[in-house]
């Protein structure tokens, strides 16, 4: 059974640009959640999608957005990149709620220069 | 104020030692997760708990809902256990997730 796949693995962008990250969940999983990990702030919850709807959102500015497609694949977009957006972005999939186990992807490491 | 507090922040142990990492939380939860992150970033979910105790190999996780506290134990520690261990809670009020800052474990041969 394939795991959670995140693409790309590494990305370098310039300040002011926008970026789109992709996450393909485990087959049958309908929930995809996104997290940002930085050395200073640790892991922080960005948002969660379930059946194409954003079900919950963390405390991030509107520059961070996402969507989920009918096949449960999810994309995360960050517009007008700032140096502080440099981080490891992780996604995790699960069958439904926090009562179900989560499987994490390997992450996308974004560097903003 | 952090919703999830972990201790210790850093831990160095000799191979074979029994290790305990603690997690306290202040929110109502639907489940608590223990995660393991190796250098390079990949995260593995070790346990998901909503009550009691779970065991997987040399790893044991316990949770006390009344005291809002969980522990992760590693028996007969091994250098390959060296990693950052992160406690995370899913809230019972809308699928929000909060993370501890992690415990960096180094097991010396």
Short mmCIF file of N, CA and C in Angstrom, two decimals, chain A residues 6 9 14 17 20-22 26 33-34 38 42 45 55 66 74-76 83 100 108:
data_model
loop_
_atom_site.label_atom_id
_atom_site.label_comp_id
_atom_site.label_asym_id
_atom_site.label_seq_id
_atom_site.Cartn_x
_atom_site.Cartn_y
_atom_site.Cartn_z
N UNK A 6 4.52 13.32 -1.20
CA UNK A 6 4.58 14.77 -1.32
C UNK A 6 5.58 15.14 -2.42
N UNK A 9 10.20 17.29 -3.38
CA UNK A 9 10.88 17.09 -2.09
C UNK A 9 11.61 18.34 -1.64
N UNK A 14 12.15 32.50 -4.79
CA UNK A 14 12.58 33.87 -4.47
C UNK A 14 11.44 34.60 -3.75
N UNK A 17 7.59 35.43 -4.89
CA UNK A 17 7.00 34.42 -5.77
C UNK A 17 5.90 33.65 -5.03
N UNK A 20 3.34 26.13 -5.12
CA UNK A 20 2.29 25.13 -4.92
C UNK A 20 2.93 23.79 -4.59
N UNK A 21 2.49 23.22 -3.49
CA UNK A 21 2.98 21.92 -3.05
C UNK A 21 1.86 20.91 -3.18
N UNK A 22 2.23 19.66 -3.43
CA UNK A 22 1.23 18.63 -3.67
C UNK A 22 1.36 17.50 -2.67
N UNK A 26 -2.88 8.37 1.21
CA UNK A 26 -3.05 6.93 1.09
C UNK A 26 -4.43 6.66 0.48
N UNK A 33 -4.19 16.80 5.98
CA UNK A 33 -3.85 17.98 6.77
C UNK A 33 -2.42 18.41 6.45
N UNK A 34 -2.19 19.69 6.62
CA UNK A 34 -0.89 20.28 6.30
C UNK A 34 -0.28 20.92 7.53
N UNK A 38 9.34 24.70 11.42
CA UNK A 38 10.51 25.57 11.39
C UNK A 38 11.30 25.36 12.66
N UNK A 42 8.72 25.12 15.61
CA UNK A 42 8.35 23.72 15.66
C UNK A 42 7.27 23.41 14.64
N UNK A 45 0.08 23.55 12.86
CA UNK A 45 -1.02 23.10 12.01
C UNK A 45 -1.44 24.21 11.07
N UNK A 55 -11.90 21.85 6.61
CA UNK A 55 -12.66 21.56 7.83
C UNK A 55 -12.12 22.35 9.01
N UNK A 66 -5.20 26.32 0.49
CA UNK A 66 -5.12 24.95 0.00
C UNK A 66 -6.40 24.56 -0.68
N UNK A 74 -4.32 16.72 -2.45
CA UNK A 74 -4.44 18.09 -1.95
C UNK A 74 -3.24 18.92 -2.42
N UNK A 75 -3.49 20.17 -2.60
CA UNK A 75 -2.43 21.12 -2.90
C UNK A 75 -2.44 22.24 -1.88
N UNK A 76 -1.27 22.75 -1.60
CA UNK A 76 -1.12 23.90 -0.72
C UNK A 76 -0.41 24.98 -1.49
N UNK A 83 10.85 35.39 3.46
CA UNK A 83 11.98 34.57 3.92
C UNK A 83 11.55 33.63 5.04
N UNK A 100 -8.65 8.77 14.16
CA UNK A 100 -8.01 7.81 13.28
C UNK A 100 -6.52 8.12 13.21
N UNK A 108 8.04 18.50 2.05
CA UNK A 108 8.68 19.34 1.03
C UNK A 108 9.47 20.41 1.76
#
